[in-house]
Amino acid sequence: MTTPSGDAVPYPQLIVDLGAIRRNYARLQTMTSGTEVAAVVKADAYGLGAAAVAPVLLHAGARHFFVANAHEGAVVRSAVGNDAEIFVLHGYWPADARVIARSSLSPVINTAEQLGNWLAGPAGPYALHFDTGMNRLGVPMSELRTVADIAARRAPELIMSHFACADEPGHALNATQIERFSAVRDAFPGVRTSLANSAGCLLDRAAHGDLVRPGIALYGGAPRATEVSPFESAATIETPILQIRAARSGGTAGYGATWSADSDRTLAIVALGYADGMFRAAQQGGYGRIGDVKVPIAGRVSMDLITLDVTAAGDAAKAGETVRFLGPDLDAFAAASGTLAYEVLTRLGPRLERVYT
Ligand SMILES: *Cc1c(COP(=O)(O)O)cnc(C)c1O
């Protein structure tokens, strides 16, 4: 990272690989052959920036987008124009009526009451979400008939449900949810169906429906935490080394002196910390890279700084040199942090300058 004049830039950047997102979208189309691939861009496209990411997915072929709430929907509408439908997962709330109208959003209706309010009010296109076993959002199966009767006034565009255990292909709940959903399908003949998130896309066809709803796969995280991701990571942090120091054998590093040198080591201090979304827990097993060389975190992650043991990088480790995090190590970094790529991506802080390539 340098200025045009060659000066090193002392700020961390988040490099978002839009080409990788496009390829991941195409990959999902191939994997779910013939099924329409929608794009889940909630939480600012999993932290990567919905305003930049959504148009790329539109050009890749996505015509249906999912966001969590109406304010996210308004951002996506500005980004994609009028050629796509934007579904709001958190339901219909009359307080959102204006933003929904202004941005032509379609609520994902989760309760009979919401359906009544929607049909008595805006009454535009909507999706109906049924809870088939996750006990999270969605109409309970016991209200299928009641809700189908209310929906007779205006059919939904889409009926959907969400898997609790799609990342565990052998889990019995997957088959149970598919079977319960077939009763929903029977109650809404001719209405398009949607079941699968990213992990569901890796299950067989019965788990897909007419439209799949991948999120994490688009950004390259592993849908199954126990397996290597078949998708390309779209997020790499680049940050410069601010200072190099020599740690004598027995010396310690960082708050609490939790790390100590078992031999003479070279340490690098980089401009990145938990204020940028790096987890404090990442000190056990988290690493960055200088070129291809892995450089492990040494001691506690602090707010704005991380100390790395860069001994293995030799002369390449010098002030101003770029250290990369995430990228192909996204899932490994998440595992070292005791979490998933989902949480790593959505916590990436606002201080990281988003750079789109
Ligand atoms: C977040 C979400 C998705 C996308 O999930 P991924 O695991 O990221 O693919 C799909 N459907 C619903 C209802 C969601 O809340």
Tab-separated table of C-alpha atoms and ligand atoms in Angstrom:
chain	number	residue	atom	x	y	z
A	1	MET	CA	0.000	0.000	0.000
A	2	THR	CA	1.693	3.150	-1.190
A	3	THR	CA	0.707	6.563	-2.462
A	4	PRO	CA	1.454	7.348	-6.130
A	5	SER	CA	4.696	8.942	-4.903
A	6	GLY	CA	5.701	5.658	-3.274
A	7	ASP	CA	5.097	6.583	0.377
A	8	ALA	CA	3.677	3.790	2.567
A	9	VAL	CA	0.136	4.468	3.802
A	10	PRO	CA	-0.258	3.874	7.567
A	11	TYR	CA	-3.935	2.798	7.472
A	12	PRO	CA	-5.654	-0.569	7.267
A	13	GLN	CA	-7.743	-1.258	4.187
A	14	LEU	CA	-10.375	-3.854	3.456
A	15	ILE	CA	-9.867	-5.048	-0.094
A	16	VAL	CA	-13.164	-6.373	-1.433
A	17	ASP	CA	-12.720	-8.614	-4.462
A	18	LEU	CA	-15.861	-8.002	-6.509
A	19	GLY	CA	-14.681	-10.528	-9.107
A	20	ALA	CA	-14.659	-13.228	-6.433
A	21	ILE	CA	-18.250	-12.337	-5.515
A	22	ARG	CA	-19.242	-12.614	-9.183
A	23	ARG	CA	-17.531	-15.998	-9.485
A	24	ASN	CA	-19.136	-17.252	-6.268
A	25	TYR	CA	-22.544	-16.256	-7.632
A	26	ALA	CA	-21.874	-18.159	-10.885
A	27	ARG	CA	-20.651	-21.141	-8.872
A	28	LEU	CA	-23.928	-21.202	-6.929
A	29	GLN	CA	-25.875	-21.101	-10.195
A	30	THR	CA	-23.960	-24.167	-11.389
A	31	MET	CA	-24.314	-25.998	-8.073
A	32	THR	CA	-28.090	-25.499	-7.956
A	33	SER	CA	-28.550	-25.988	-11.702
A	34	GLY	CA	-31.676	-24.293	-12.932
A	35	THR	CA	-32.703	-22.816	-9.605
A	36	GLU	CA	-32.830	-19.046	-9.390
A	37	VAL	CA	-30.063	-17.675	-7.177
A	38	ALA	CA	-31.120	-14.681	-5.081
A	39	ALA	CA	-28.586	-12.663	-3.073
A	40	VAL	CA	-28.670	-12.044	0.668
A	41	VAL	CA	-27.085	-8.635	1.273
A	42	LYS	CA	-28.252	-7.962	4.835
A	43	ALA	CA	-25.890	-6.357	7.375
A	44	ASP	CA	-24.357	-4.216	4.609
A	45	ALA	CA	-23.588	-7.270	2.462
A	46	TYR	CA	-22.004	-9.073	5.414
A	47	GLY	CA	-19.843	-6.064	6.190
A	48	LEU	CA	-18.414	-5.654	2.696
A	49	GLY	CA	-20.609	-2.718	1.619
A	50	ALA	CA	-24.038	-3.329	0.065
A	51	ALA	CA	-23.912	-0.185	-2.078
A	52	ALA	CA	-20.926	-1.581	-4.000
A	53	VAL	CA	-21.688	-5.297	-3.770
A	54	ALA	CA	-25.385	-5.352	-4.754
A	55	PRO	CA	-24.868	-3.858	-8.261
A	56	VAL	CA	-22.205	-6.501	-8.968
A	57	LEU	CA	-24.680	-9.232	-8.023
A	58	LEU	CA	-27.338	-7.559	-10.184
A	59	HIS	CA	-24.991	-7.670	-13.172
A	60	ALA	CA	-24.141	-11.275	-12.352
A	61	GLY	CA	-27.833	-12.077	-12.734
A	62	ALA	CA	-29.437	-11.669	-9.299
A	63	ARG	CA	-32.996	-10.332	-9.534
A	64	HIS	CA	-34.057	-10.923	-5.922
A	65	PHE	CA	-32.256	-9.478	-2.914
A	66	PHE	CA	-32.836	-10.080	0.792
A	67	VAL	CA	-32.085	-7.592	3.578
A	68	ALA	CA	-32.892	-7.659	7.293
A	69	ASN	CA	-34.793	-4.379	7.609
A	70	ALA	CA	-36.326	-1.644	5.500
A	71	HIS	CA	-33.461	0.807	5.997
A	72	GLU	CA	-31.060	-1.726	4.531
A	73	GLY	CA	-33.581	-2.187	1.741
A	74	ALA	CA	-33.511	1.519	0.890
A	75	VAL	CA	-29.709	1.384	0.501
A	76	VAL	CA	-29.951	-1.624	-1.783
A	77	ARG	CA	-32.739	-0.019	-3.847
A	78	SER	CA	-30.543	3.018	-4.508
A	79	ALA	CA	-27.742	0.680	-5.552
A	80	VAL	CA	-29.617	-1.648	-7.904
A	81	GLY	CA	-32.315	0.545	-9.456
A	82	ASN	CA	-35.743	-0.805	-10.289
A	83	ASP	CA	-34.956	-4.101	-12.031
A	84	ALA	CA	-34.836	-6.202	-8.882
A	85	GLU	CA	-37.177	-7.185	-6.070
A	86	ILE	CA	-35.944	-6.513	-2.532
A	87	PHE	CA	-37.372	-8.601	0.313
A	88	VAL	CA	-37.232	-7.434	3.926
A	89	LEU	CA	-36.779	-10.427	6.236
A	90	HIS	CA	-37.939	-8.796	9.477
A	91	GLY	CA	-41.565	-8.585	8.415
A	92	TYR	CA	-44.060	-5.796	7.833
A	93	TRP	CA	-44.140	-2.997	10.372
A	94	PRO	CA	-46.514	-0.069	9.691
A	95	ALA	CA	-43.766	2.261	11.006
A	96	ASP	CA	-41.828	1.354	7.843
A	97	ALA	CA	-44.721	2.014	5.439
A	98	ARG	CA	-43.115	5.153	3.973
A	99	VAL	CA	-39.663	3.736	3.358
A	100	ILE	CA	-41.243	0.578	1.947
A	101	ALA	CA	-43.356	2.629	-0.466
A	102	ARG	CA	-40.540	4.982	-1.412
A	103	SER	CA	-38.085	2.154	-2.117
A	104	SER	CA	-40.628	-0.382	-3.442
A	105	LEU	CA	-39.679	-3.051	-0.912
A	106	SER	CA	-41.466	-6.354	-0.402
A	107	PRO	CA	-41.882	-7.562	3.181
A	108	VAL	CA	-41.304	-11.137	4.194
A	109	ILE	CA	-44.440	-11.604	6.308
A	110	ASN	CA	-43.864	-13.644	9.466
A	111	THR	CA	-47.217	-13.532	11.305
A	112	ALA	CA	-50.956	-13.535	10.577
A	113	GLU	CA	-51.177	-10.061	12.098
A	114	GLN	CA	-48.494	-8.715	9.757
A	115	LEU	CA	-50.329	-10.239	6.810
A	116	GLY	CA	-53.596	-8.570	7.863
A	117	ASN	CA	-51.865	-5.206	8.225
A	118	TRP	CA	-50.103	-5.535	4.882
A	119	LEU	CA	-53.240	-6.488	2.970
A	120	ALA	CA	-55.283	-3.773	4.711
A	121	GLY	CA	-52.525	-1.238	3.942
A	122	PRO	CA	-49.916	-1.213	1.163
A	123	ALA	CA	-50.981	-4.659	-0.149
A	124	GLY	CA	-48.104	-4.862	-2.645
A	125	PRO	CA	-45.979	-7.920	-3.453
A	126	TYR	CA	-44.786	-9.907	-0.442
A	127	ALA	CA	-43.306	-13.209	0.651
A	128	LEU	CA	-44.727	-15.503	3.326
A	129	HIS	CA	-42.270	-17.141	5.715
A	130	PHE	CA	-43.279	-20.334	7.550
A	131	ASP	CA	-41.414	-21.704	10.530
A	132	THR	CA	-40.874	-25.397	9.829
A	133	GLY	CA	-38.678	-26.173	12.814
A	134	MET	CA	-36.167	-23.472	13.659
A	135	ASN	CA	-38.453	-21.638	16.087
A	136	ARG	CA	-37.202	-18.299	14.909
A	137	LEU	CA	-39.145	-15.992	12.549
A	138	GLY	CA	-42.077	-17.245	10.509
A	139	VAL	CA	-45.729	-18.277	10.679
A	140	PRO	CA	-46.156	-21.369	12.878
A	141	MET	CA	-47.273	-24.466	10.965
A	142	SER	CA	-50.386	-24.610	13.154
A	143	GLU	CA	-51.568	-21.371	11.474
A	144	LEU	CA	-51.018	-22.541	7.902
A	145	ARG	CA	-54.759	-22.770	7.090
A	146	THR	CA	-55.669	-19.468	8.747
A	147	VAL	CA	-52.894	-17.620	6.944
A	148	ALA	CA	-53.639	-19.299	3.605
A	149	ASP	CA	-57.240	-18.098	3.949
A	150	ILE	CA	-56.134	-14.507	4.631
A	151	ALA	CA	-53.681	-14.715	1.724
A	152	ALA	CA	-56.525	-15.685	-0.627
A	153	ARG	CA	-57.090	-11.916	-1.089
A	154	ARG	CA	-53.677	-11.564	-2.699
A	155	ALA	CA	-51.276	-14.425	-3.234
A	156	PRO	CA	-47.637	-14.037	-2.080
A	157	GLU	CA	-44.835	-13.846	-4.645
A	158	LEU	CA	-42.898	-16.397	-2.672
A	159	ILE	CA	-43.407	-18.885	0.145
A	160	MET	CA	-40.304	-19.655	2.132
A	161	SER	CA	-38.776	-21.327	5.161
A	162	HIS	CA	-35.308	-21.475	6.712
A	163	PHE	CA	-33.214	-24.469	7.768
A	164	ALA	CA	-31.845	-24.751	11.293
A	165	CYS	CA	-29.176	-27.365	10.471
A	166	ALA	CA	-28.420	-27.128	6.750
A	167	ASP	CA	-24.690	-27.130	7.580
A	168	GLU	CA	-25.074	-30.679	8.951
A	169	PRO	CA	-26.211	-32.681	5.919
A	170	GLY	CA	-27.127	-35.741	7.978
A	171	HIS	CA	-29.203	-33.892	10.566
A	172	ALA	CA	-32.726	-35.328	10.858
A	173	LEU	CA	-34.278	-31.861	11.135
A	174	ASN	CA	-33.446	-31.153	7.462
A	175	ALA	CA	-35.765	-33.895	6.217
A	176	THR	CA	-38.413	-32.907	8.769
A	177	GLN	CA	-38.362	-29.291	7.617
A	178	ILE	CA	-38.547	-30.304	3.934
A	179	GLU	CA	-41.536	-32.506	4.699
A	180	ARG	CA	-43.346	-29.804	6.686
A	181	PHE	CA	-42.659	-27.344	3.887
A	182	SER	CA	-44.370	-29.632	1.375
A	183	ALA	CA	-47.623	-28.982	3.288
A	184	VAL	CA	-47.022	-25.240	2.810
A	185	ARG	CA	-46.469	-25.803	-0.905
A	186	ASP	CA	-49.725	-27.730	-1.157
A	187	ALA	CA	-51.588	-24.823	0.464
A	188	PHE	CA	-50.162	-22.355	-2.089
A	189	PRO	CA	-50.300	-24.102	-5.442
A	190	GLY	CA	-48.347	-22.327	-8.163
A	191	VAL	CA	-46.513	-19.982	-5.767
A	192	ARG	CA	-42.709	-20.003	-6.040
A	193	THR	CA	-40.794	-21.581	-3.166
A	194	SER	CA	-37.549	-20.770	-1.344
A	195	LEU	CA	-35.789	-22.871	1.276
A	196	ALA	CA	-32.015	-22.888	1.055
A	197	ASN	CA	-29.411	-20.577	2.525
A	198	SER	CA	-25.764	-21.161	1.478
A	199	ALA	CA	-25.439	-24.464	3.317
A	200	GLY	CA	-28.801	-25.546	1.892
A	201	CYS	CA	-27.395	-24.995	-1.619
A	202	LEU	CA	-24.908	-27.798	-0.872
A	203	LEU	CA	-27.762	-30.176	-0.002
A	204	ASP	CA	-29.684	-32.015	-2.701
A	205	ARG	CA	-32.409	-30.541	-4.884
A	206	ALA	CA	-35.253	-31.211	-2.481
A	207	ALA	CA	-33.680	-28.604	-0.207
A	208	HIS	CA	-33.573	-25.837	-2.809
A	209	GLY	CA	-37.046	-24.818	-3.949
A	210	ASP	CA	-37.420	-22.451	-6.902
A	211	LEU	CA	-35.156	-19.749	-5.500
A	212	VAL	CA	-32.149	-20.176	-3.192
A	213	ARG	CA	-31.009	-17.486	-0.717
A	214	PRO	CA	-27.244	-17.689	-0.245
A	215	GLY	CA	-25.388	-15.077	1.771
A	216	ILE	CA	-22.057	-16.229	3.186
A	217	ALA	CA	-21.180	-18.285	0.089
A	218	LEU	CA	-21.257	-15.124	-2.040
A	219	TYR	CA	-18.569	-13.611	0.157
A	220	GLY	CA	-16.488	-16.782	0.311
A	221	GLY	CA	-17.051	-18.052	3.854
A	222	ALA	CA	-17.501	-21.769	4.457
A	223	PRO	CA	-21.181	-22.792	4.601
A	224	ARG	CA	-20.081	-25.872	6.560
A	225	ALA	CA	-17.673	-24.831	9.287
A	226	THR	CA	-16.059	-28.267	9.320
A	227	GLU	CA	-15.169	-28.261	5.608
A	228	VAL	CA	-12.947	-26.105	3.416
A	229	SER	CA	-15.064	-23.486	1.653
A	230	PRO	CA	-15.775	-24.269	-2.011
A	231	PHE	CA	-16.064	-20.496	-2.495
A	232	GLU	CA	-13.475	-17.743	-2.938
A	233	SER	CA	-12.937	-15.311	-0.088
A	234	ALA	CA	-13.848	-11.792	-1.185
A	235	ALA	CA	-12.362	-10.031	1.853
A	236	THR	CA	-8.706	-9.319	2.538
A	237	ILE	CA	-7.339	-6.837	5.052
A	238	GLU	CA	-4.103	-5.104	4.126
A	239	THR	CA	-2.324	-3.158	6.808
A	240	PRO	CA	1.213	-1.838	7.134
A	241	ILE	CA	3.865	-2.687	9.677
A	242	LEU	CA	4.258	0.457	11.811
A	243	GLN	CA	7.342	-0.685	13.694
A	244	ILE	CA	9.719	-3.631	13.963
A	245	ARG	CA	11.270	-4.686	17.223
A	246	ALA	CA	13.641	-7.349	18.401
A	247	ALA	CA	12.387	-9.464	21.316
A	248	ARG	CA	15.101	-11.173	23.315
A	249	SER	CA	14.521	-14.721	24.468
A	250	GLY	CA	12.324	-14.539	27.585
A	251	GLY	CA	10.918	-11.109	26.684
A	252	THR	CA	7.151	-10.643	26.634
A	253	ALA	CA	4.770	-8.782	24.325
A	254	GLY	CA	1.567	-6.868	24.817
A	255	TYR	CA	-0.953	-6.253	27.601
A	256	GLY	CA	-0.767	-8.747	30.411
A	257	ALA	CA	2.566	-10.045	29.061
A	258	THR	CA	0.681	-13.143	27.914
A	259	TRP	CA	3.188	-13.955	25.151
A	260	SER	CA	6.845	-14.633	25.733
A	261	ALA	CA	9.708	-15.282	23.343
A	262	ASP	CA	11.179	-18.771	23.623
A	263	SER	CA	14.157	-17.593	21.548
A	264	ASP	CA	15.234	-14.295	19.997
A	265	ARG	CA	12.313	-13.202	17.794
A	266	THR	CA	11.446	-10.370	15.439
A	267	LEU	CA	8.112	-8.700	16.166
A	268	ALA	CA	6.091	-6.428	13.918
A	269	ILE	CA	3.424	-4.032	15.154
A	270	VAL	CA	0.640	-3.518	12.613
A	271	ALA	CA	-2.161	-0.949	12.367
A	272	LEU	CA	-5.156	-3.186	13.097
A	273	GLY	CA	-7.012	-4.076	16.268
A	274	TYR	CA	-10.275	-5.025	17.866
A	275	ALA	CA	-11.705	-1.617	16.956
A	276	ASP	CA	-11.433	-2.868	13.379
A	277	GLY	CA	-13.269	-6.084	14.226
A	278	MET	CA	-10.327	-8.341	14.981
A	279	PHE	CA	-11.281	-10.531	17.914
A	280	ARG	CA	-9.192	-10.439	21.094
A	281	ALA	CA	-9.588	-14.218	21.144
A	282	ALA	CA	-7.591	-14.428	17.876
A	283	GLN	CA	-4.312	-14.341	19.808
A	284	GLN	CA	-4.518	-18.136	20.061
A	285	GLY	CA	-3.839	-19.352	16.519
A	286	GLY	CA	-4.665	-16.210	14.540
A	287	TYR	CA	-2.156	-15.156	11.919
A	288	GLY	CA	-1.525	-12.799	9.032
A	289	ARG	CA	0.752	-13.187	6.033
A	290	ILE	CA	3.707	-11.332	4.609
A	291	GLY	CA	3.725	-12.555	1.033
A	292	ASP	CA	2.973	-16.252	1.512
A	293	VAL	CA	4.660	-16.529	4.902
A	294	LYS	CA	2.315	-17.008	7.855
A	295	VAL	CA	3.070	-14.638	10.734
A	296	PRO	CA	1.332	-15.569	14.005
A	297	ILE	CA	-0.242	-13.118	16.423
A	298	ALA	CA	1.953	-12.625	19.503
A	299	GLY	CA	0.044	-11.648	22.636
A	300	ARG	CA	-3.227	-9.841	23.068
A	301	VAL	CA	-4.898	-7.988	20.238
A	302	SER	CA	-5.239	-4.377	21.365
A	303	MET	CA	-7.693	-1.744	20.178
A	304	ASP	CA	-5.632	-0.379	17.298
A	305	LEU	CA	-2.598	-2.656	17.152
A	306	ILE	CA	-1.645	-6.266	16.701
A	307	THR	CA	1.815	-7.649	17.406
A	308	LEU	CA	3.000	-10.408	15.099
A	309	ASP	CA	5.949	-12.773	15.300
A	310	VAL	CA	7.452	-12.103	11.878
A	311	THR	CA	10.736	-13.960	12.394
A	312	ALA	CA	9.873	-16.407	9.596
A	313	ALA	CA	9.484	-13.569	7.084
A	314	GLY	CA	13.154	-12.556	7.410
A	315	ASP	CA	14.153	-9.342	5.656
A	316	ALA	CA	10.684	-8.887	4.148
A	317	ALA	CA	9.486	-7.744	7.574
A	318	LYS	CA	10.161	-4.015	7.718
A	319	ALA	CA	8.249	-0.844	8.524
A	320	GLY	CA	5.780	0.027	5.775
A	321	GLU	CA	5.593	-3.573	4.526
A	322	THR	CA	2.048	-4.878	3.959
A	323	VAL	CA	0.616	-7.649	6.128
A	324	ARG	CA	-2.536	-9.398	4.910
A	325	PHE	CA	-5.272	-10.950	7.019
A	326	LEU	CA	-8.354	-12.996	6.055
A	327	GLY	CA	-8.375	-13.649	2.283
A	328	PRO	CA	-7.796	-17.427	1.906
A	329	ASP	CA	-7.383	-17.570	5.699
A	330	LEU	CA	-10.878	-16.177	6.412
A	331	ASP	CA	-12.290	-19.391	7.877
A	332	ALA	CA	-9.042	-20.260	9.684
A	333	PHE	CA	-8.982	-16.798	11.244
A	334	ALA	CA	-12.613	-17.202	12.315
A	335	ALA	CA	-11.846	-20.593	13.860
A	336	ALA	CA	-8.882	-19.137	15.760
A	337	SER	CA	-11.255	-16.443	17.035
A	338	GLY	CA	-13.731	-19.059	18.230
A	339	THR	CA	-16.338	-18.034	15.681
A	340	LEU	CA	-17.439	-18.259	12.035
A	341	ALA	CA	-16.655	-16.217	8.932
A	342	TYR	CA	-20.168	-14.719	9.325
A	343	GLU	CA	-19.203	-12.969	12.539
A	344	VAL	CA	-15.714	-11.979	11.379
A	345	LEU	CA	-17.096	-10.296	8.239
A	346	THR	CA	-20.028	-8.528	9.874
A	347	ARG	CA	-17.783	-7.106	12.613
A	348	LEU	CA	-15.242	-5.552	10.255
A	349	GLY	CA	-15.097	-2.012	11.553
A	350	PRO	CA	-15.895	1.297	9.863
A	351	ARG	CA	-12.252	2.404	10.251
A	352	LEU	CA	-11.210	-0.048	7.554
A	353	GLU	CA	-11.272	1.820	4.276
A	354	ARG	CA	-13.262	-0.316	1.797
A	355	VAL	CA	-11.359	-0.635	-1.473
A	356	TYR	CA	-13.142	-2.420	-4.317
A	357	THR	CA	-11.207	-4.335	-6.945
B	1	LIG	C1	-29.201	-14.767	6.619
B	1	LIG	C2	-30.240	-15.570	5.947
B	1	LIG	C3	-29.943	-16.266	4.769
B	1	LIG	C4	-28.531	-16.391	4.224
B	1	LIG	O1	-27.816	-17.277	5.041
B	1	LIG	P1	-26.337	-17.780	4.690
B	1	LIG	O2	-26.107	-18.848	5.675
B	1	LIG	O3	-25.440	-16.607	4.887
B	1	LIG	O4	-26.357	-18.243	3.294
B	1	LIG	C5	-30.982	-16.906	4.112
B	1	LIG	N1	-32.246	-16.872	4.603
B	1	LIG	C6	-32.559	-16.233	5.759
B	1	LIG	C7	-33.955	-16.261	6.250
B	1	LIG	C8	-31.566	-15.574	6.478
B	1	LIG	O5	-31.868	-14.966	7.637
